[in-house]
mmCIF file of C-alpha atoms in Angstrom:
data_model
loop_
_atom_site.group_PDB
_atom_site.id
_atom_site.type_symbol
_atom_site.label_atom_id
_atom_site.label_comp_id
_atom_site.label_asym_id
_atom_site.label_seq_id
_atom_site.Cartn_x
_atom_site.Cartn_y
_atom_site.Cartn_z
ATOM 1 C CA MET A 1 -35.444 -11.383 -65.270
ATOM 2 C CA GLN A 2 -36.616 -8.190 -63.610
ATOM 3 C CA ALA A 3 -39.104 -8.675 -60.802
ATOM 4 C CA ASN A 4 -40.440 -6.148 -58.389
ATOM 5 C CA LEU A 5 -40.685 -8.252 -55.217
ATOM 6 C CA PHE A 6 -42.315 -7.073 -52.021
ATOM 7 C CA THR A 7 -42.724 -8.776 -48.690
ATOM 8 C CA HIS A 8 -45.909 -10.173 -47.314
ATOM 9 C CA GLY A 9 -46.204 -10.809 -43.588
ATOM 10 C CA VAL A 10 -42.536 -10.270 -42.757
ATOM 11 C CA GLY A 11 -40.059 -7.584 -41.777
ATOM 12 C CA LEU A 12 -36.951 -7.930 -43.921
ATOM 13 C CA GLY A 13 -33.951 -9.041 -41.942
ATOM 14 C CA SER A 14 -30.789 -10.969 -42.661
ATOM 15 C CA ALA A 15 -29.913 -14.322 -44.149
ATOM 16 C CA LEU A 16 -26.967 -16.590 -43.396
ATOM 17 C CA VAL A 17 -24.886 -17.530 -46.449
ATOM 18 C CA LEU A 18 -23.268 -20.962 -46.526
ATOM 19 C CA ASN A 19 -20.475 -21.945 -48.854
ATOM 20 C CA GLN A 20 -21.074 -24.881 -51.208
ATOM 21 C CA SER A 21 -19.497 -27.035 -48.483
ATOM 22 C CA TYR A 22 -22.144 -25.814 -45.951
ATOM 23 C CA GLU A 23 -19.549 -23.709 -44.095
ATOM 24 C CA PRO A 24 -20.897 -20.349 -42.786
ATOM 25 C CA LEU A 25 -19.552 -17.467 -44.887
ATOM 26 C CA CYS A 26 -21.382 -14.286 -43.955
ATOM 27 C CA VAL A 27 -24.670 -12.615 -43.157
ATOM 28 C CA ILE A 28 -26.400 -10.568 -45.850
ATOM 29 C CA PRO A 29 -29.694 -8.669 -46.164
ATOM 30 C CA VAL A 30 -32.669 -10.779 -47.274
ATOM 31 C CA LYS A 31 -32.959 -8.646 -50.425
ATOM 32 C CA ARG A 32 -29.428 -9.653 -51.462
ATOM 33 C CA ALA A 33 -30.216 -13.304 -50.676
ATOM 34 C CA ALA A 34 -33.299 -13.060 -52.912
ATOM 35 C CA VAL A 35 -31.111 -11.760 -55.752
ATOM 36 C CA LEU A 36 -28.768 -14.747 -55.287
ATOM 37 C CA LEU A 37 -31.772 -17.078 -55.481
ATOM 38 C CA LEU A 38 -33.301 -15.387 -58.522
ATOM 39 C CA THR A 39 -29.990 -15.452 -60.418
ATOM 40 C CA ARG A 40 -29.594 -19.133 -59.459
ATOM 41 C CA LYS A 41 -26.293 -18.481 -57.667
ATOM 42 C CA ALA A 42 -27.710 -19.947 -54.442
ATOM 43 C CA GLU A 43 -30.459 -22.198 -53.152
ATOM 44 C CA THR A 44 -32.611 -21.909 -50.042
ATOM 45 C CA VAL A 45 -31.559 -24.277 -47.263
ATOM 46 C CA THR A 46 -33.847 -22.973 -44.513
ATOM 47 C CA PRO A 47 -36.837 -20.754 -45.289
ATOM 48 C CA GLY A 48 -37.727 -17.911 -42.964
ATOM 49 C CA ASP A 49 -41.112 -16.448 -42.084
ATOM 50 C CA GLY A 50 -43.199 -14.832 -44.801
ATOM 51 C CA PHE A 51 -42.958 -14.590 -48.544
ATOM 52 C CA LEU A 52 -41.447 -12.404 -51.221
ATOM 53 C CA ARG A 53 -44.076 -11.799 -53.896
ATOM 54 C CA SER A 54 -44.332 -10.187 -57.276
ATOM 55 C CA GLU A 55 -47.005 -10.292 -59.928
ATOM 56 C CA THR A 56 -45.529 -13.491 -61.361
ATOM 57 C CA MET A 57 -43.471 -14.980 -58.503
ATOM 58 C CA HIS A 58 -43.939 -16.186 -54.972
ATOM 59 C CA ILE A 59 -40.882 -17.373 -52.973
ATOM 60 C CA PRO A 60 -40.379 -17.983 -49.240
ATOM 61 C CA VAL A 61 -38.132 -15.495 -47.455
ATOM 62 C CA PRO A 62 -34.721 -17.195 -47.145
ATOM 63 C CA ALA A 63 -33.207 -17.537 -43.664
ATOM 64 C CA VAL A 64 -30.232 -19.674 -44.796
ATOM 65 C CA VAL A 65 -28.944 -19.913 -48.375
ATOM 66 C CA ARG A 66 -26.193 -22.097 -49.835
ATOM 67 C CA LEU A 67 -24.002 -20.940 -52.717
ATOM 68 C CA ASN A 68 -23.929 -23.193 -55.781
ATOM 69 C CA ARG A 69 -20.207 -22.561 -56.303
ATOM 70 C CA TYR A 70 -17.425 -22.883 -53.733
ATOM 71 C CA VAL A 71 -15.861 -19.580 -52.587
ATOM 72 C CA ALA A 72 -12.302 -19.673 -51.227
ATOM 73 C CA ILE A 73 -11.941 -17.501 -48.132
ATOM 74 C CA PRO A 74 -8.840 -16.334 -46.250
ATOM 75 C CA ARG A 75 -8.335 -17.913 -42.810
ATOM 76 C CA GLN A 76 -6.426 -15.109 -41.143
ATOM 77 C CA VAL A 77 -7.495 -13.398 -37.925
ATOM 78 C CA GLY A 78 -5.650 -10.208 -37.093
ATOM 79 C CA ALA A 79 -3.027 -10.262 -34.361
ATOM 80 C CA SER A 80 -4.554 -7.298 -32.555
ATOM 81 C CA PRO A 81 -8.109 -7.756 -31.262
ATOM 82 C CA SER A 82 -10.823 -5.282 -32.135
ATOM 83 C CA ARG A 83 -13.461 -4.260 -29.632
ATOM 84 C CA ARG A 84 -16.281 -5.644 -31.776
ATOM 85 C CA GLY A 85 -14.329 -8.856 -32.333
ATOM 86 C CA VAL A 86 -13.938 -9.390 -28.579
ATOM 87 C CA PHE A 87 -17.654 -8.750 -27.980
ATOM 88 C CA THR A 88 -18.590 -11.137 -30.792
ATOM 89 C CA ARG A 89 -16.264 -13.879 -29.546
ATOM 90 C CA ASP A 90 -17.621 -13.574 -25.986
ATOM 91 C CA ASP A 91 -21.258 -13.417 -27.156
ATOM 92 C CA TRP A 92 -21.691 -9.824 -25.874
ATOM 93 C CA ARG A 93 -21.572 -11.169 -22.299
ATOM 94 C CA CYS A 94 -19.295 -10.319 -19.364
ATOM 95 C CA VAL A 95 -16.930 -13.265 -18.880
ATOM 96 C CA TYR A 96 -16.828 -12.621 -15.128
ATOM 97 C CA CYS A 97 -20.549 -12.458 -14.220
ATOM 98 C CA GLY A 98 -22.489 -13.225 -17.414
ATOM 99 C CA SER A 99 -24.361 -9.916 -17.670
ATOM 100 C CA SER A 100 -24.372 -7.728 -20.773
ATOM 101 C CA ALA A 101 -20.850 -6.592 -21.727
ATOM 102 C CA GLU A 102 -20.085 -2.956 -22.416
ATOM 103 C CA THR A 103 -16.296 -2.738 -22.004
ATOM 104 C CA ILE A 104 -13.225 -4.841 -22.663
ATOM 105 C CA ASP A 105 -10.772 -5.910 -19.969
ATOM 106 C CA HIS A 106 -7.202 -7.150 -20.010
ATOM 107 C CA VAL A 107 -6.999 -10.374 -17.962
ATOM 108 C CA VAL A 108 -3.393 -9.590 -17.046
ATOM 109 C CA PRO A 109 -3.496 -5.782 -16.701
ATOM 110 C CA ARG A 110 -1.321 -3.804 -19.103
ATOM 111 C CA SER A 111 0.155 -2.011 -16.091
ATOM 112 C CA ARG A 112 1.520 -5.411 -15.032
ATOM 113 C CA GLY A 113 2.943 -6.407 -18.395
ATOM 114 C CA GLY A 114 -0.218 -7.769 -20.009
ATOM 115 C CA THR A 115 -0.504 -7.570 -23.764
ATOM 116 C CA HIS A 116 -3.321 -6.449 -26.034
ATOM 117 C CA THR A 117 -3.759 -9.863 -27.683
ATOM 118 C CA TRP A 118 -6.693 -12.241 -28.175
ATOM 119 C CA ASP A 119 -5.579 -14.470 -25.298
ATOM 120 C CA ASN A 120 -5.506 -11.555 -22.819
ATOM 121 C CA VAL A 121 -8.572 -9.450 -23.739
ATOM 122 C CA VAL A 122 -12.144 -10.318 -22.701
ATOM 123 C CA ALA A 123 -15.577 -8.667 -22.718
ATOM 124 C CA ALA A 124 -16.732 -7.301 -19.355
ATOM 125 C CA CYS A 125 -19.533 -5.277 -17.814
ATOM 126 C CA ALA A 126 -18.598 -1.911 -16.324
ATOM 127 C CA PRO A 127 -19.056 -2.976 -12.652
ATOM 128 C CA CYS A 128 -16.803 -6.049 -13.043
ATOM 129 C CA ASN A 129 -14.210 -4.091 -15.018
ATOM 130 C CA HIS A 130 -14.162 -1.397 -12.317
ATOM 131 C CA ARG A 131 -14.000 -3.979 -9.503
ATOM 132 C CA LYS A 132 -11.135 -5.812 -11.204
ATOM 133 C CA SER A 133 -9.238 -2.595 -11.941
ATOM 134 C CA ASP A 134 -5.511 -3.407 -12.258
ATOM 135 C CA LYS A 135 -5.645 -6.574 -10.153
ATOM 136 C CA THR A 136 -4.992 -10.106 -11.346
ATOM 137 C CA LEU A 137 -7.626 -12.837 -11.250
ATOM 138 C CA ALA A 138 -5.665 -14.661 -8.539
ATOM 139 C CA GLU A 139 -5.699 -11.580 -6.288
ATOM 140 C CA LEU A 140 -9.492 -11.396 -6.590
ATOM 141 C CA GLY A 141 -10.094 -15.153 -6.449
ATOM 142 C CA TRP A 142 -11.861 -15.026 -9.822
ATOM 143 C CA ARG A 143 -11.753 -17.616 -12.611
ATOM 144 C CA LEU A 144 -12.484 -17.340 -16.297
ATOM 145 C CA PRO A 145 -15.178 -19.719 -17.572
ATOM 146 C CA ARG A 146 -13.105 -20.422 -20.729
ATOM 147 C CA VAL A 147 -9.685 -19.704 -22.168
ATOM 148 C CA PRO A 148 -9.705 -16.525 -24.286
ATOM 149 C CA ARG A 149 -8.657 -17.396 -27.857
ATOM 150 C CA PRO A 150 -8.776 -15.728 -31.235
ATOM 151 C CA PRO A 151 -12.280 -15.980 -32.715
ATOM 152 C CA SER A 152 -12.880 -18.199 -35.682
ATOM 153 C CA GLY A 153 -13.176 -16.538 -39.060
ATOM 154 C CA TRP A 154 -16.953 -17.103 -39.251
ATOM 155 C CA GLN A 155 -17.471 -15.170 -36.017
ATOM 156 C CA LEU A 156 -15.770 -12.085 -37.397
ATOM 157 C CA ARG A 157 -17.132 -12.340 -40.944
ATOM 158 C CA GLY A 158 -20.697 -13.164 -40.162
ATOM 159 C CA PHE A 159 -21.776 -10.982 -37.313
ATOM 160 C CA ARG A 160 -20.441 -7.500 -37.903
ATOM 161 C CA GLY A 161 -23.033 -5.255 -36.334
ATOM 162 C CA GLN A 162 -25.257 -8.083 -35.076
ATOM 163 C CA ARG A 163 -25.515 -9.120 -31.478
ATOM 164 C CA ARG A 164 -27.511 -12.335 -31.713
ATOM 165 C CA PRO A 165 -27.789 -14.852 -34.546
ATOM 166 C CA ASP A 166 -31.194 -15.821 -35.907
ATOM 167 C CA PRO A 167 -32.374 -19.089 -34.264
ATOM 168 C CA ALA A 168 -32.809 -20.590 -37.768
ATOM 169 C CA TRP A 169 -29.009 -20.318 -38.211
ATOM 170 C CA GLU A 170 -28.027 -22.316 -35.103
ATOM 171 C CA ALA A 171 -27.820 -25.659 -36.913
ATOM 172 C CA TRP A 172 -25.234 -24.212 -39.312
ATOM 173 C CA LEU A 173 -22.990 -22.356 -36.852
ATOM 174 C CA PRO A 174 -20.080 -24.076 -35.055
ATOM 175 C CA ARG A 175 -20.489 -24.565 -31.329
ATOM 176 C CA HIS A 176 -17.504 -22.442 -30.283
ATOM 177 C CA GLY A 177 -18.252 -22.246 -26.558
ATOM 178 C CA LYS A 178 -18.235 -25.987 -25.795
ATOM 179 C CA GLU A 179 -14.744 -26.705 -27.044
ATOM 180 C CA ARG A 180 -12.974 -24.212 -24.828
ATOM 181 C CA ALA A 181 -11.124 -25.495 -21.804
ATOM 182 C CA ARG A 182 -11.652 -24.232 -18.277
ATOM 183 C CA LEU A 183 -9.051 -22.138 -16.509
ATOM 184 C CA SER A 184 -8.036 -22.990 -12.984
#
């Protein structure tokens, strides 16, 4: 079935793909999501704004699609954190002041024996990173709002290159920030 679809009233964006079990898998372009729908490999869970139209078809733009078959995915997060992975885990926000993050910081400085691991690397803004320098949090009297941990697989798979998730996806994404403990 070949259809030349075009959009009406919408700028093409991205769609969240859910596994058959409703687990977030990845984010794909809306055009790819439309192909999954047309080939009956997925179904629309949450429609987006606008429509995809052709001469013979008219379908809502998908915001969230669910695969009709279960896809097994690996559950491994690399031992060494990537810059993008740290920003994604920390929601592109400085963990010290909450402003927009632009650098990464080692909680225990490497000059003092700190490691480059998920539990020691956080996102930070340039002023906070400069102010912290090679000092420890105790020396500055600072506290982290949450314990740095490796990100879940969905965080790394789903948001490569994207800073903020679509609001239509929120119901399907785990609430990672609320389950983290506070540091003293």
